[in-house]
Amino acid sequence: MTYTHHLKIAAAFLTGTVLWSLGSHSQTIPHGFWKKQNSTPAAPITIQIISTDATWDVPADWNNSNNKVECIGGGGGGGTGNASSPFQSGGGGGGGAYTYANNVTLTPGGTISVTIGLGGTSGNNGGDSIFKDTSTVVAKGGTAGGNSGASGSGGAVGSSVPAANAKAGGHGGAGGGGLGGAGGGGGAAGPDSAGGNGGNGNGGSNGAGGGGGGGNCSTCTGGNGGATTGGAGATSGNNGGSGGKGSDQFTINGGAGNSGTNFGGSMGSGGGGGGSAGGQNTAGKTAGNWGGGGGGGGSSGAAGGGGIAKKGYCQVTYTPL
């Protein structure tokens, strides 16, 4: 279209609109079009879930296109010492597995089920941590140590969902036979690494206990128990919890596993508890938060209880709409 007359442009703000006049032609444009838009993205929100069984309220501003759900399974309890011949000490419990899922679809403002896997007590497996349902996120719990010295297994990758994103919990250490030392607990897995394995108890009579494995660090393994000196607890790596020291011969001076901080604050992948010395009917040491495996118990004709493992954990991070 060709205009032969001078172009006239007039602007007037009328009830939230801008009226443009172009000769005899005009168009009304919403005032919001001209407003400066806020370009600052919303900050991510992190929610930590540690209640054992919960109905979780989905936030009203939940974003199905920008979220991450992470979970750790519960650790397995340490095995009890065998009260009858051959008086074998218990194996350490396995640490819980870790896995995550991105962009989980939920109904904003709705509710879902979340289960945080329990830590195993003496001789009991750790529970699975489940977010929404078993096809969405499952972090497998570790298995308990055996009273015949068998080591507990870390939570398995293949039993976690999504398995492609999972990392295995550390295995517990084996208990020594014939009044030998108990095994240390395995560390929980984390976002950076599988958990570290616990150390084995010494197989000699009245041998020392194995050290606990580290959380979120596959190379942070507990030391094996010596004839008289307990195995060293694994050092901390990737901000996971360090493992507890194994008990020295004829003592109960082993250490509990330590809590991880790899999720921030006091939240992280726990280290395994130290194993008891042989010839002592004392309990293995407790694991660290979250998901560490308990140390094995000793034996001297009466069974020492396995160390208590720690429950799992879930964390949700999303960018609000």
Short mmCIF file of C-alpha atoms in Angstrom, two decimals:
data_model
loop_
_atom_site.label_atom_id
_atom_site.label_comp_id
_atom_site.label_asym_id
_atom_site.label_seq_id
_atom_site.Cartn_x
_atom_site.Cartn_y
_atom_site.Cartn_z
CA MET A 1 0.00 0.00 0.00
CA THR A 2 1.37 3.47 -0.94
CA TYR A 3 0.71 6.56 1.12
CA THR A 4 1.02 9.91 -0.64
CA HIS A 5 0.30 12.00 2.41
CA HIS A 6 2.50 12.58 5.43
CA LEU A 7 2.67 9.73 7.99
CA LYS A 8 0.90 10.62 11.23
CA ILE A 9 1.74 8.62 14.31
CA ALA A 10 0.00 9.25 17.58
CA ALA A 11 0.26 7.23 20.76
CA ALA A 12 -2.18 7.29 23.60
CA PHE A 13 -2.40 5.01 26.65
CA LEU A 14 -6.04 4.06 26.94
CA THR A 15 -7.12 1.56 29.61
CA GLY A 16 -3.97 -0.50 29.40
CA THR A 17 -3.62 -0.32 25.61
CA VAL A 18 -1.60 1.63 23.08
CA LEU A 19 -3.49 3.03 20.08
CA TRP A 20 -1.40 3.55 16.98
CA SER A 21 -2.83 5.65 14.16
CA LEU A 22 -1.33 5.26 10.69
CA GLY A 23 -3.14 7.63 8.42
CA SER A 24 -6.68 6.32 8.30
CA HIS A 25 -5.58 2.89 9.51
CA SER A 26 -5.29 2.04 13.20
CA GLN A 27 -4.46 -0.99 15.38
CA THR A 28 -4.90 -1.53 19.12
CA ILE A 29 -1.98 -3.38 20.74
CA PRO A 30 -2.11 -4.74 24.33
CA HIS A 31 -0.16 -2.62 26.75
CA GLY A 32 1.55 -5.77 28.13
CA PHE A 33 3.35 -6.10 24.81
CA TRP A 34 5.29 -2.95 25.56
CA LYS A 35 6.10 -3.77 29.17
CA LYS A 36 9.63 -4.85 30.00
CA GLN A 37 9.61 -8.59 30.61
CA ASN A 38 11.33 -10.16 33.64
CA SER A 39 14.23 -12.19 32.22
CA THR A 40 15.52 -13.52 35.57
CA PRO A 41 14.93 -17.31 35.71
CA ALA A 42 13.34 -18.83 38.80
CA ALA A 43 15.80 -20.32 41.28
CA PRO A 44 15.67 -24.11 41.71
CA ILE A 45 13.98 -25.44 44.85
CA THR A 46 15.33 -28.46 46.75
CA ILE A 47 13.17 -30.61 49.04
CA GLN A 48 14.69 -33.30 51.27
CA ILE A 49 12.54 -36.28 52.27
CA ILE A 50 13.52 -38.49 55.21
CA SER A 51 10.13 -39.55 56.64
CA THR A 52 9.97 -43.33 56.42
CA ASP A 53 6.52 -43.59 54.83
CA ALA A 54 4.94 -40.42 53.56
CA THR A 55 2.19 -39.08 51.37
CA TRP A 56 4.06 -36.30 49.63
CA ASP A 57 2.29 -33.14 48.53
CA VAL A 58 3.39 -32.15 45.05
CA PRO A 59 4.09 -28.39 44.98
CA ALA A 60 1.55 -26.28 43.11
CA ASP A 61 4.35 -24.80 40.99
CA TRP A 62 5.79 -28.22 40.07
CA ASN A 63 7.56 -28.23 36.70
CA ASN A 64 7.29 -31.51 34.79
CA SER A 65 9.91 -30.32 32.31
CA ASN A 66 12.62 -29.35 34.79
CA ASN A 67 13.06 -31.59 37.85
CA LYS A 68 15.30 -34.28 39.30
CA VAL A 69 14.47 -36.96 41.88
CA GLU A 70 17.35 -38.73 43.69
CA CYS A 71 17.12 -41.56 46.24
CA ILE A 72 19.35 -43.83 48.35
CA GLY A 73 18.18 -47.19 49.69
CA GLY A 74 18.46 -48.26 53.31
CA GLY A 75 21.63 -50.01 54.49
CA GLY A 76 21.70 -53.66 55.54
CA GLY A 77 22.22 -54.50 59.20
CA GLY A 78 25.39 -56.23 60.36
CA GLY A 79 25.29 -59.97 60.91
CA THR A 80 25.21 -61.37 64.43
CA GLY A 81 28.08 -63.45 65.72
CA ASN A 82 27.57 -67.21 65.74
CA ALA A 83 27.06 -68.43 69.31
CA SER A 84 28.00 -72.03 68.52
CA SER A 85 31.05 -73.64 66.99
CA PRO A 86 32.86 -72.46 64.92
CA PHE A 87 31.98 -69.16 66.67
CA GLN A 88 32.27 -67.13 63.53
CA SER A 89 31.74 -63.39 63.74
CA GLY A 90 29.14 -61.64 61.63
CA GLY A 91 29.63 -60.09 58.24
CA GLY A 92 29.08 -56.39 57.61
CA GLY A 93 25.85 -55.16 56.03
CA GLY A 94 25.76 -53.70 52.53
CA GLY A 95 25.17 -50.03 51.81
CA GLY A 96 22.13 -48.73 49.94
CA ALA A 97 22.15 -48.06 46.20
CA TYR A 98 21.65 -44.64 44.60
CA THR A 99 19.64 -43.71 41.54
CA TYR A 100 17.87 -40.73 40.00
CA ALA A 101 15.27 -39.77 37.39
CA ASN A 102 14.88 -36.53 35.45
CA ASN A 103 11.63 -34.78 34.57
CA VAL A 104 9.25 -36.97 36.53
CA THR A 105 5.65 -36.23 35.56
CA LEU A 106 3.42 -35.38 38.52
CA THR A 107 0.17 -33.50 39.00
CA PRO A 108 0.86 -30.07 40.54
CA GLY A 109 -0.99 -29.80 43.83
CA GLY A 110 -1.63 -33.55 43.96
CA THR A 111 -0.23 -36.21 46.29
CA ILE A 112 1.98 -39.24 45.73
CA SER A 113 3.45 -42.02 47.86
CA VAL A 114 7.09 -41.86 48.94
CA THR A 115 8.76 -44.67 50.90
CA ILE A 116 12.16 -44.18 52.50
CA GLY A 117 13.86 -47.54 52.98
CA LEU A 118 14.47 -48.48 56.60
CA GLY A 119 17.96 -49.25 57.78
CA GLY A 120 18.30 -52.89 58.71
CA THR A 121 18.61 -53.86 62.35
CA SER A 122 20.88 -56.74 63.37
CA GLY A 123 20.65 -59.43 60.69
CA ASN A 124 17.96 -57.64 58.64
CA ASN A 125 18.04 -56.26 55.13
CA GLY A 126 17.70 -52.59 54.34
CA GLY A 127 14.50 -51.36 52.72
CA ASP A 128 14.06 -49.92 49.24
CA SER A 129 13.45 -46.20 48.80
CA ILE A 130 10.59 -45.64 46.35
CA PHE A 131 9.39 -42.35 44.85
CA LYS A 132 5.85 -42.41 43.42
CA ASP A 133 5.87 -46.08 42.37
CA THR A 134 8.17 -48.95 41.44
CA SER A 135 8.33 -47.89 37.80
CA THR A 136 9.47 -44.33 38.57
CA VAL A 137 12.33 -44.37 41.13
CA VAL A 138 13.55 -47.29 43.25
CA ALA A 139 16.88 -47.23 45.13
CA LYS A 140 17.61 -50.78 46.29
CA GLY A 141 18.47 -51.41 49.93
CA GLY A 142 21.55 -53.35 51.03
CA THR A 143 21.35 -56.89 52.40
CA ALA A 144 22.30 -57.91 55.91
CA GLY A 145 25.55 -59.57 56.88
CA GLY A 146 25.31 -63.25 57.77
CA ASN A 147 25.93 -64.84 61.16
CA SER A 148 28.21 -67.33 59.45
CA GLY A 149 30.53 -64.52 58.41
CA ALA A 150 28.97 -63.96 54.99
CA SER A 151 29.19 -60.37 53.85
CA GLY A 152 26.07 -58.39 53.03
CA SER A 153 25.68 -57.18 49.46
CA GLY A 154 25.30 -53.53 48.55
CA GLY A 155 22.04 -52.40 46.99
CA ALA A 156 22.15 -53.67 43.40
CA VAL A 157 22.10 -51.57 40.24
CA GLY A 158 19.94 -54.10 38.40
CA SER A 159 17.24 -53.98 41.09
CA SER A 160 17.09 -50.18 41.08
CA VAL A 161 14.95 -47.99 38.80
CA PRO A 162 16.12 -46.42 36.55
CA ALA A 163 18.92 -48.98 36.49
CA ALA A 164 20.80 -46.96 33.85
CA ASN A 165 21.29 -44.14 36.38
CA ALA A 166 22.00 -46.31 39.41
CA LYS A 167 25.16 -46.85 41.41
CA ALA A 168 25.63 -49.84 43.72
CA GLY A 169 26.05 -49.71 47.47
CA GLY A 170 29.30 -50.99 48.92
CA HIS A 171 29.49 -54.61 50.09
CA GLY A 172 30.07 -55.46 53.72
CA GLY A 173 33.26 -57.17 54.79
CA ALA A 174 33.34 -60.87 55.67
CA GLY A 175 33.57 -62.10 59.25
CA GLY A 176 36.49 -64.28 60.28
CA GLY A 177 35.94 -67.85 61.48
CA GLY A 178 36.98 -69.40 64.76
CA LEU A 179 36.55 -66.33 66.97
CA GLY A 180 37.88 -64.13 64.20
CA GLY A 181 36.95 -60.46 63.80
CA ALA A 182 33.70 -59.23 62.25
CA GLY A 183 33.37 -57.46 58.90
CA GLY A 184 32.87 -53.73 58.45
CA GLY A 185 29.73 -52.32 56.85
CA GLY A 186 29.58 -51.07 53.27
CA GLY A 187 29.13 -47.40 52.39
CA ALA A 188 26.07 -46.02 50.64
CA ALA A 189 26.28 -45.06 46.99
CA GLY A 190 25.80 -41.48 45.85
CA PRO A 191 25.56 -39.30 42.76
CA ASP A 192 29.32 -39.38 42.17
CA SER A 193 30.17 -43.01 42.81
CA ALA A 194 29.24 -46.42 44.13
CA GLY A 195 29.75 -47.01 47.84
CA GLY A 196 33.02 -48.33 49.24
CA ASN A 197 33.31 -51.90 50.51
CA GLY A 198 33.82 -52.75 54.16
CA GLY A 199 37.01 -54.47 55.32
CA ASN A 200 37.15 -58.14 56.31
CA GLY A 201 37.58 -59.25 59.89
CA ASN A 202 40.80 -61.01 60.77
CA GLY A 203 40.49 -64.80 60.57
CA GLY A 204 42.74 -65.58 63.52
CA SER A 205 41.47 -66.40 67.00
CA ASN A 206 40.42 -63.16 68.72
CA GLY A 207 41.23 -61.26 65.53
CA ALA A 208 40.37 -57.59 65.08
CA GLY A 209 37.38 -56.25 63.16
CA GLY A 210 37.26 -54.78 59.67
CA GLY A 211 36.76 -51.08 58.99
CA GLY A 212 33.64 -49.61 57.38
CA GLY A 213 33.53 -48.48 53.75
CA GLY A 214 33.05 -44.88 52.67
CA GLY A 215 29.91 -43.37 51.17
CA ASN A 216 29.76 -42.03 47.59
CA CYS A 217 33.30 -43.30 46.92
CA SER A 218 33.95 -46.73 45.42
CA THR A 219 37.68 -46.54 46.12
CA CYS A 220 37.17 -45.60 49.79
CA THR A 221 37.32 -49.12 51.20
CA GLY A 222 37.62 -50.12 54.82
CA GLY A 223 40.83 -51.73 55.99
CA ASN A 224 40.99 -55.43 56.84
CA GLY A 225 41.34 -56.27 60.51
CA GLY A 226 44.79 -57.30 61.68
CA ALA A 227 45.72 -59.83 64.33
CA THR A 228 45.47 -57.20 67.05
CA THR A 229 44.60 -53.90 65.35
CA GLY A 230 41.23 -53.07 63.86
CA GLY A 231 41.02 -52.15 60.20
CA ALA A 232 41.00 -48.45 59.44
CA GLY A 233 37.70 -46.86 58.55
CA ALA A 234 37.60 -45.62 54.97
CA THR A 235 38.48 -42.00 54.41
CA SER A 236 35.87 -39.62 53.06
CA GLY A 237 35.68 -39.00 49.33
CA ASN A 238 33.30 -36.84 47.26
CA ASN A 239 31.89 -35.54 50.58
CA GLY A 240 30.47 -38.96 51.42
CA GLY A 241 30.67 -40.24 54.99
CA SER A 242 33.84 -41.94 56.15
CA GLY A 243 33.75 -45.48 57.50
CA GLY A 244 34.10 -46.47 61.15
CA LYS A 245 37.22 -48.14 62.47
CA GLY A 246 37.15 -51.86 63.31
CA SER A 247 37.60 -52.85 66.95
CA ASP A 248 41.03 -53.86 68.17
CA GLN A 249 41.63 -57.24 69.79
CA PHE A 250 39.91 -57.65 73.18
CA THR A 251 38.33 -54.17 72.97
CA ILE A 252 35.13 -52.47 71.89
CA ASN A 253 36.84 -49.38 70.56
CA GLY A 254 35.53 -49.57 67.01
CA GLY A 255 33.85 -46.58 65.43
CA ALA A 256 30.48 -45.79 63.91
CA GLY A 257 30.20 -44.76 60.30
CA ASN A 258 29.96 -41.06 59.61
CA SER A 259 27.29 -39.07 57.84
CA GLY A 260 27.85 -37.73 54.34
CA THR A 261 27.36 -34.14 53.23
CA ASN A 262 27.35 -34.60 49.45
CA PHE A 263 23.72 -33.46 49.15
CA GLY A 264 24.43 -30.37 51.23
CA GLY A 265 24.29 -29.65 54.96
CA SER A 266 24.09 -32.86 56.95
CA MET A 267 22.60 -34.83 54.08
CA GLY A 268 24.65 -37.35 52.14
CA SER A 269 25.78 -40.92 51.60
CA GLY A 270 26.70 -42.59 54.88
CA GLY A 271 29.78 -44.64 55.71
CA GLY A 272 29.67 -48.19 57.05
CA GLY A 273 30.09 -49.08 60.71
CA GLY A 274 33.19 -50.85 62.03
CA GLY A 275 33.17 -54.58 62.79
CA SER A 276 33.60 -56.05 66.28
CA ALA A 277 36.68 -57.93 67.42
CA GLY A 278 36.56 -61.72 67.62
CA GLY A 279 36.16 -63.35 71.01
CA GLN A 280 33.86 -60.52 72.11
CA ASN A 281 30.10 -60.89 72.25
CA THR A 282 29.70 -57.23 71.39
CA ALA A 283 27.59 -55.55 68.74
CA GLY A 284 28.96 -54.15 65.53
CA LYS A 285 29.03 -50.41 65.12
CA THR A 286 26.25 -48.27 63.73
CA ALA A 287 26.43 -46.89 60.20
CA GLY A 288 26.34 -43.24 59.11
CA ASN A 289 23.46 -41.30 57.57
CA TRP A 290 22.15 -42.01 55.03
CA GLY A 291 22.08 -45.60 53.79
CA GLY A 292 25.30 -46.93 55.36
CA GLY A 293 25.61 -50.63 56.29
CA GLY A 294 26.12 -51.78 59.88
CA GLY A 295 29.26 -53.50 61.13
CA GLY A 296 29.19 -57.21 61.99
CA GLY A 297 28.92 -58.47 65.55
CA GLY A 298 31.51 -60.55 67.40
CA SER A 299 31.21 -63.96 69.04
CA SER A 300 32.60 -65.69 72.09
CA GLY A 301 30.06 -68.37 72.83
CA ALA A 302 27.38 -65.69 72.99
CA ALA A 303 26.42 -63.80 69.90
CA GLY A 304 27.10 -60.11 69.56
CA GLY A 305 24.43 -58.23 67.62
CA GLY A 306 25.06 -56.77 64.20
CA GLY A 307 25.45 -53.02 63.87
CA ILE A 308 22.38 -50.99 63.01
CA ALA A 309 22.28 -49.61 59.48
CA LYS A 310 20.80 -46.25 58.52
CA LYS A 311 17.69 -45.58 56.51
CA GLY A 312 17.69 -44.17 53.01
CA TYR A 313 16.93 -40.74 51.65
CA CYS A 314 15.24 -38.94 48.75
CA GLN A 315 15.79 -35.46 47.39
CA VAL A 316 13.71 -33.51 44.88
CA THR A 317 15.02 -30.51 42.94
CA TYR A 318 12.84 -28.55 40.52
CA THR A 319 12.63 -25.16 38.85
CA PRO A 320 9.19 -23.71 39.65
CA LEU A 321 6.84 -22.60 36.90
#
